[in-house]
PDB file of C-alpha atoms and ligand atoms in Angstrom:
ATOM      1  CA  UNK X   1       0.000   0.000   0.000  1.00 92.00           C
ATOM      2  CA  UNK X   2       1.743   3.204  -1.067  1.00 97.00           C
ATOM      3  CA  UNK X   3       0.736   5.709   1.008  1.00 98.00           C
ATOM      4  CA  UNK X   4       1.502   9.718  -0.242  1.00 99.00           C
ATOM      5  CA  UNK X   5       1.426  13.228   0.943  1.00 98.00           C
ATOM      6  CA  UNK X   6       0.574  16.669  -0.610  1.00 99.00           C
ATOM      7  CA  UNK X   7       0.842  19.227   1.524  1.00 98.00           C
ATOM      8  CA  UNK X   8       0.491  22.680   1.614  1.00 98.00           C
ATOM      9  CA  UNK X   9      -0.749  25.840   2.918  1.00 97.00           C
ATOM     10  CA  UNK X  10      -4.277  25.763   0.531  1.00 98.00           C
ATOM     11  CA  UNK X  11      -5.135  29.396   1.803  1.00 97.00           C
ATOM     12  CA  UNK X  12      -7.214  28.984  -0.289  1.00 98.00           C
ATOM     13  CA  UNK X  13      -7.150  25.437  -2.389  1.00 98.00           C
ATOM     14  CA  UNK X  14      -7.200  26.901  -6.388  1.00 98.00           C
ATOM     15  CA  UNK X  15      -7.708  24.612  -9.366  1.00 98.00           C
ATOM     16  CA  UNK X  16      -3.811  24.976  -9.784  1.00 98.00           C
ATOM     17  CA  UNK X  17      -4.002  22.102  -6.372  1.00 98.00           C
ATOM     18  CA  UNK X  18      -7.497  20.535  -7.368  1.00 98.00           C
ATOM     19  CA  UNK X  19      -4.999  20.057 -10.771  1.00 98.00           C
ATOM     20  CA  UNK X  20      -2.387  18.450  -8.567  1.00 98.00           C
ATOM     21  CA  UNK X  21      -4.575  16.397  -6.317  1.00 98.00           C
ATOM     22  CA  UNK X  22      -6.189  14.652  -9.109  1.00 98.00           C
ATOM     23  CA  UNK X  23      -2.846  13.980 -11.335  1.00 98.00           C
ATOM     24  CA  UNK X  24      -1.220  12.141  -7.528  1.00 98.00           C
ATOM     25  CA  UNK X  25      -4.520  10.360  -6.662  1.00 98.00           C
ATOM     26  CA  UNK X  26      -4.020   8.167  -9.851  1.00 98.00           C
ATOM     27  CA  UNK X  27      -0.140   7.504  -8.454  1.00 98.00           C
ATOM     28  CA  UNK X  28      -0.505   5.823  -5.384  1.00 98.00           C
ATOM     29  CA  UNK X  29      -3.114   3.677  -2.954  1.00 98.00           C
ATOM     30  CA  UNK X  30      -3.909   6.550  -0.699  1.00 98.00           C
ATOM     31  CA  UNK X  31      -3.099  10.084  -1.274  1.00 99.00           C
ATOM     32  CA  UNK X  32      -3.608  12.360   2.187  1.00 99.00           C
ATOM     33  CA  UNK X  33      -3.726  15.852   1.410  1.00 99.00           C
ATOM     34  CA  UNK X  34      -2.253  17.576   4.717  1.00 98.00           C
ATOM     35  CA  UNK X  35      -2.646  21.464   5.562  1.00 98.00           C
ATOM     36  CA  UNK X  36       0.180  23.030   7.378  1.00 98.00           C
ATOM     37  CA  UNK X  37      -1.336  24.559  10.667  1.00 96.00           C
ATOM     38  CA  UNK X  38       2.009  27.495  10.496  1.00 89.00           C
ATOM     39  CA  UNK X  39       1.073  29.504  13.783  1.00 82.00           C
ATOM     40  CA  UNK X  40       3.756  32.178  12.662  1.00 78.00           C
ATOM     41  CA  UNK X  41       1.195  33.252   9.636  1.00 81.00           C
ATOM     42  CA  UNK X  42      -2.082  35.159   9.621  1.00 91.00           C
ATOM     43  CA  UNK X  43      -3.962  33.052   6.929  1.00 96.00           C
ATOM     44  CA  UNK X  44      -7.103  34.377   5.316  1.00 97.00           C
ATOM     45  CA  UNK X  45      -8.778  30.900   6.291  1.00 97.00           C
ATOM     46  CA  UNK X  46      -8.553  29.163   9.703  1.00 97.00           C
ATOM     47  CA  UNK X  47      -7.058  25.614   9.258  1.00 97.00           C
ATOM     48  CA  UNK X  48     -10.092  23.772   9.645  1.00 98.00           C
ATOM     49  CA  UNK X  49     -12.064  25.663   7.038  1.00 98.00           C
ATOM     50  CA  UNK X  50      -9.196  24.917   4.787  1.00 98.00           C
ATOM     51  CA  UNK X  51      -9.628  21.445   5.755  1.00 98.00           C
ATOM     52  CA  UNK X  52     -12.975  21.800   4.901  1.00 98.00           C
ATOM     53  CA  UNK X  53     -12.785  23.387   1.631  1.00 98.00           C
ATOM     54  CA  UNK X  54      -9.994  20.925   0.499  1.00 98.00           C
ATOM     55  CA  UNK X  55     -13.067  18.041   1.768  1.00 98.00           C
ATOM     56  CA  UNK X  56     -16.007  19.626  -0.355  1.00 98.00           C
ATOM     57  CA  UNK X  57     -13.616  19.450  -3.692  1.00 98.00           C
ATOM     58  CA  UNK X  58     -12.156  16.539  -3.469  1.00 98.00           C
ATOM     59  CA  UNK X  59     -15.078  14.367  -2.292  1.00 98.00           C
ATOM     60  CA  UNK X  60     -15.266  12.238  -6.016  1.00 98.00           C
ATOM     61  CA  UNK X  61     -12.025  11.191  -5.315  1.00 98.00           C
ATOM     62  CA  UNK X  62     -12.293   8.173  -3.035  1.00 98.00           C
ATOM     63  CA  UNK X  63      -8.238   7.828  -2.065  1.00 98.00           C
ATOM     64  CA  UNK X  64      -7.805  11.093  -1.152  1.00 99.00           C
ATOM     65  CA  UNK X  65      -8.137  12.017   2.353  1.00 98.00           C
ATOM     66  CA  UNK X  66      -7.668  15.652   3.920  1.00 99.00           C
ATOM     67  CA  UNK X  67      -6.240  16.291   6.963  1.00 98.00           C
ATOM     68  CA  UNK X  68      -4.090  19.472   8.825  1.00 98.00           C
ATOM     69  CA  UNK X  69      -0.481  19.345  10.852  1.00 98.00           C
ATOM     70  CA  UNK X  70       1.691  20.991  12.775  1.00 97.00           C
ATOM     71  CA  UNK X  71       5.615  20.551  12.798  1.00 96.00           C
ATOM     72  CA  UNK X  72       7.827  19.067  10.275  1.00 98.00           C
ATOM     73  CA  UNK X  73       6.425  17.468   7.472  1.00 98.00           C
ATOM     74  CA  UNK X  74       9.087  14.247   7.801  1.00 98.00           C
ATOM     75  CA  UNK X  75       7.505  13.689  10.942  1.00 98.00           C
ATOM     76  CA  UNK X  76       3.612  13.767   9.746  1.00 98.00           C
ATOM     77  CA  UNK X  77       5.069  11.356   7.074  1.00 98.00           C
ATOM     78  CA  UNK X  78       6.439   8.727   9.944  1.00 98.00           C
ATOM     79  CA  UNK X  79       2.729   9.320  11.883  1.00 98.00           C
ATOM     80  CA  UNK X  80       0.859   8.264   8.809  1.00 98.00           C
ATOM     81  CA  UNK X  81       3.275   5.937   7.088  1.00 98.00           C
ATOM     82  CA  UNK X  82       3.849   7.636   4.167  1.00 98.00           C
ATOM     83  CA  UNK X  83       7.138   7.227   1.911  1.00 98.00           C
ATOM     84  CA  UNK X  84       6.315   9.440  -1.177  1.00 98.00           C
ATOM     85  CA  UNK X  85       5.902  13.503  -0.794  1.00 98.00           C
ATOM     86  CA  UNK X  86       3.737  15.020  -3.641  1.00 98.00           C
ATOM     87  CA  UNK X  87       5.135  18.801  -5.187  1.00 98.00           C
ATOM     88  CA  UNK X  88       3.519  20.910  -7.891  1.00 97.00           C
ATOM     89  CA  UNK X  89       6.289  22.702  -9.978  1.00 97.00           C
ATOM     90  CA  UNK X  90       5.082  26.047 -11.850  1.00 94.00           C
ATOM     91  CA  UNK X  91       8.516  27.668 -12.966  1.00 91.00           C
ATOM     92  CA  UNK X  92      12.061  27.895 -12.228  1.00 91.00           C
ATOM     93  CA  UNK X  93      11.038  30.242  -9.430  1.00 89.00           C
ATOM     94  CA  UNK X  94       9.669  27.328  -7.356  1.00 92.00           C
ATOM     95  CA  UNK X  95      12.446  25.028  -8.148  1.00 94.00           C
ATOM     96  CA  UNK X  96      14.931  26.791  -5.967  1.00 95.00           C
ATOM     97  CA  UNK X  97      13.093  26.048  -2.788  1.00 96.00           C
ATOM     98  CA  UNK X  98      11.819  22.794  -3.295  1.00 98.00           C
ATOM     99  CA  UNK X  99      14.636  21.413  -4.430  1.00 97.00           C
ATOM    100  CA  UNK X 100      16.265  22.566  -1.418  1.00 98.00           C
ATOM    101  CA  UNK X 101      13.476  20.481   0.873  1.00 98.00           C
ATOM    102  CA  UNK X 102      13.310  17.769  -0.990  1.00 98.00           C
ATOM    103  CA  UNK X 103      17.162  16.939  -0.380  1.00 98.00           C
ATOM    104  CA  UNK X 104      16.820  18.039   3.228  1.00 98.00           C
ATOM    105  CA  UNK X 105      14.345  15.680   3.664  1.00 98.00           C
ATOM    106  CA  UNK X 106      15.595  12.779   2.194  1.00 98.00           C
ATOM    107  CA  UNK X 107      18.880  13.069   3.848  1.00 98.00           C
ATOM    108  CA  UNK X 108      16.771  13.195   7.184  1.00 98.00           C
ATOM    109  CA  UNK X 109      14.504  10.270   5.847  1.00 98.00           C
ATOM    110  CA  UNK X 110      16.166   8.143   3.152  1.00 98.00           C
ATOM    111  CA  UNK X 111      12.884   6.429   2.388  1.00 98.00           C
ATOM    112  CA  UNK X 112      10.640   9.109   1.801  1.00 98.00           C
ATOM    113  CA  UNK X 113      11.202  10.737  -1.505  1.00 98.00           C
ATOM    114  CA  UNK X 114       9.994  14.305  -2.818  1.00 98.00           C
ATOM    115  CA  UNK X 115       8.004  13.053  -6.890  1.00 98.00           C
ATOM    116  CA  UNK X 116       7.307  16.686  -8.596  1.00 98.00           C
ATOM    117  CA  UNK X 117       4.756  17.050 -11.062  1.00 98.00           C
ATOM    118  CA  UNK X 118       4.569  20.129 -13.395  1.00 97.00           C
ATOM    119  CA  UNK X 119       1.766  22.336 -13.068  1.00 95.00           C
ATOM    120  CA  UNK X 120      -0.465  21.673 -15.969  1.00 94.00           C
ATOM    121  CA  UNK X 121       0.020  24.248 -18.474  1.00 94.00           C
ATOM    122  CA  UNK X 122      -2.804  26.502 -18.660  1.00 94.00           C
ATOM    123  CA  UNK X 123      -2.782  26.641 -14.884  1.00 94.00           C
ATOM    124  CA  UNK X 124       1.072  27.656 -13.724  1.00 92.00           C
ATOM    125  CA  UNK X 125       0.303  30.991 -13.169  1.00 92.00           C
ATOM    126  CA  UNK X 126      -2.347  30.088 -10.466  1.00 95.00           C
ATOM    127  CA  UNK X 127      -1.286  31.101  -6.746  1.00 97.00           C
ATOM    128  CA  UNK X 128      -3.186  31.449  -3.434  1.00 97.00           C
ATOM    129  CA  UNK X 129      -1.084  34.764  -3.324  1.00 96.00           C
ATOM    130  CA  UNK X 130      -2.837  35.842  -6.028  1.00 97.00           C
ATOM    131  CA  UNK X 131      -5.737  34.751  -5.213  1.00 98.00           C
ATOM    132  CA  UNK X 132      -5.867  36.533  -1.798  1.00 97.00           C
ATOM    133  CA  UNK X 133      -4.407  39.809  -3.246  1.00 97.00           C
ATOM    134  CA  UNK X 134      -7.185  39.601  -5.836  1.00 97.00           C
ATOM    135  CA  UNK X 135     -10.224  38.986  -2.998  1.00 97.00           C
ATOM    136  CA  UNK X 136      -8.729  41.500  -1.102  1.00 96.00           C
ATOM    137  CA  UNK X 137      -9.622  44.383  -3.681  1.00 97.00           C
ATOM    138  CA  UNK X 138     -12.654  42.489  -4.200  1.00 96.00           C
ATOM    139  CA  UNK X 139     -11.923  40.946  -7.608  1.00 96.00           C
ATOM    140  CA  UNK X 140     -12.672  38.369  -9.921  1.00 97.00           C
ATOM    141  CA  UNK X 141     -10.842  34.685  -7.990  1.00 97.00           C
ATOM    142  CA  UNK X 142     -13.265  32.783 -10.755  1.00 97.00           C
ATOM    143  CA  UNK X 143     -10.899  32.223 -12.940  1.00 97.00           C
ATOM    144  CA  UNK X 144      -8.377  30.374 -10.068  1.00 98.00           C
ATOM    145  CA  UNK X 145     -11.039  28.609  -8.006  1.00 98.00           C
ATOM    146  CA  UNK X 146     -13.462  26.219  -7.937  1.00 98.00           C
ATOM    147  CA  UNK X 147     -17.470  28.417  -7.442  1.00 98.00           C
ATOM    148  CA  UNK X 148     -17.685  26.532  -3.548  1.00 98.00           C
ATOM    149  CA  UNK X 149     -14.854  28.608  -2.907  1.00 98.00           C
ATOM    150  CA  UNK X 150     -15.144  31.615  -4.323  1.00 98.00           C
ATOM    151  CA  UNK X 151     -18.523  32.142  -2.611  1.00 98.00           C
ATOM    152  CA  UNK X 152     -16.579  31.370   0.529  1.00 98.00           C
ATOM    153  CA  UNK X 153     -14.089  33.994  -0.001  1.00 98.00           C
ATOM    154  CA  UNK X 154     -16.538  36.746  -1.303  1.00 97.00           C
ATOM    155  CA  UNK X 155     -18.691  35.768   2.520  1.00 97.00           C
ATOM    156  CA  UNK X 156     -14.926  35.903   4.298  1.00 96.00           C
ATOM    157  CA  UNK X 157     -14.223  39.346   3.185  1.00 96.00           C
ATOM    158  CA  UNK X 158     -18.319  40.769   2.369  1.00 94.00           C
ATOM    159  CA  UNK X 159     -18.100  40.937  -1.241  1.00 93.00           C
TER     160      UNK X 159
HETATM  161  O1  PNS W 201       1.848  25.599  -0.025  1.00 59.78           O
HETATM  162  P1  PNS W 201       3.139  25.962   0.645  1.00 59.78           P
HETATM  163  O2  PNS W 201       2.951  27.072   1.615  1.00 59.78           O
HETATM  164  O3  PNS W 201       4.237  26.223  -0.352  1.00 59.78           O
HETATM  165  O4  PNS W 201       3.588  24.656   1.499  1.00 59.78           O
HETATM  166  C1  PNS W 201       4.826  24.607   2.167  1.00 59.78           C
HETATM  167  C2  PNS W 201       4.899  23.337   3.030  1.00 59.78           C
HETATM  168  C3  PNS W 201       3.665  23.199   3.904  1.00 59.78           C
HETATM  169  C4  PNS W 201       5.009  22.113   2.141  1.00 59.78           C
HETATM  170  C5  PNS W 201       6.169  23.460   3.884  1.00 59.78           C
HETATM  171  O5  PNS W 201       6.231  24.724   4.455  1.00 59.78           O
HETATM  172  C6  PNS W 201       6.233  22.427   5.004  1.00 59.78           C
HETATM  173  O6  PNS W 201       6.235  21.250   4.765  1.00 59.78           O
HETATM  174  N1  PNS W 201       6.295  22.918   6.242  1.00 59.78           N
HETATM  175  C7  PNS W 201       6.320  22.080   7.414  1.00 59.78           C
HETATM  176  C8  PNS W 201       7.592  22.300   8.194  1.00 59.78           C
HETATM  177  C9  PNS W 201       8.699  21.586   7.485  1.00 59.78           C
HETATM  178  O7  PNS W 201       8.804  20.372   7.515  1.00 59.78           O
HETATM  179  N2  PNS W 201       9.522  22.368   6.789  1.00 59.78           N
HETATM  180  C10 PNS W 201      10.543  21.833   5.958  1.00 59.78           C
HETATM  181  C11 PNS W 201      10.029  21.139   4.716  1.00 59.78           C
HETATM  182  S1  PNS W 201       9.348  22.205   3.493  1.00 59.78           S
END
C-alpha cells in the first residue's frame, strides 16, 4: 500500500491544487492531502475551514483524504506511514526552494522521496497569493477557483 502526501498551505485550495490532487490520486493507494497549521502566519482561512474546503472538492475522489499538521512534514510522514511527498512545480522560481526540501528531507529520511509534477500548463500561473491579493480588492478569484470557494471567499471578506 503506497501511502503519499501533498501538503500545503491551501489558503485557499485553487484549481492549480485541485490540478495536482487529481494527477497524484491516480499515483498511489492513498493520497492524504495535509494542511500546514504554520502559527507564525495570519492566513485568510482558519485551518479547519481549509480542511474543509480541500473536503467539499475533493469528495469524487475516493483515495484522497484531507487532513491538517503541525511541525515538520518528515515527521507527519512517519505518523501516517507515508514514503512518497507530492510537489507541484510552476517555474524555475519554485524550483529553488523545493529542491532545497526535498534533499533536506531525504537526507533526514532516506525512504521518503519528494516526486514533482509540473503544473499543468494553462494553470502555472495560479497562486493562493494571487488569489488573496485579488479577494482583497474584491476581484474576480473565478478564474483560479473552484465556485464553492469563491462564494466562501466573497462571505470571508463581504463581497
Ligand atoms: O503551499 P506551501 O505554503 O508552499 O507549502 C509549504 C509546506 C507546507 C510544504 C512546507 O512549508 C512544510 O512542509 N512545512 C512544514 C515544516 C517543514 O517540515 N519544513 C521543511 C520542509 S518544506
Amino acid at each position: 500500500m503506497k501511502t503519499a502526501i501533498y501538503p500545503g498551505s491551501f489558503d485557499p485550495v485553487t484549481f492549480g491544487h485541485i490540478d495536482l490532487i487529481s494527477r497524484a490520486s491516480t499515483m498511489c493507494d492513498k493520497l492524504i492531502v495535509a494542511v500546514l497549521n504554520n502559527s507564525s502566519k495570519t492566513p485568510l482561512f482558519s485551518v479547519d475551514e481549509r480542511v474543509n474546503m480541500l473536503k467539499e472538492v475533493t469528495k469524487d475522489l475516493p483515495n484522497v483524504e484531507v487532513t491538517s499538521f503541525s511541525g515538520l512534514l518528515i515527521d507527519f510522514a512517519d505518523s501516517v506511514g507515508a514514503s512518497v511527498i507530492f510537489r507541484g512545480l510552476r517555474s524555475v522560481s519554485d524550483f529553488e526552494y523545493e529542491v532545497y526540501w526535498a534533499q533536506t528531507n531525504h537526507v533526514l529520511r532516506p525512504h521518503l522521496d519528494t516526486v514533482f509534477l509540473a503544473t499543468s500548463v494553462d494553470l502555472s500561473f495560479v497562486s493562493s497569493s494571487a488569489v488573496r491579493e485579488l479577494s482583497s480588492h474584491k476581484g474576480d478569484v473565478s478564474a483560479f477557483v473552484p465556485a464553492v470557494i469563491e462564494k466562501q471567499i466573497r462571505e470571508k471578506l463581504n463581497y
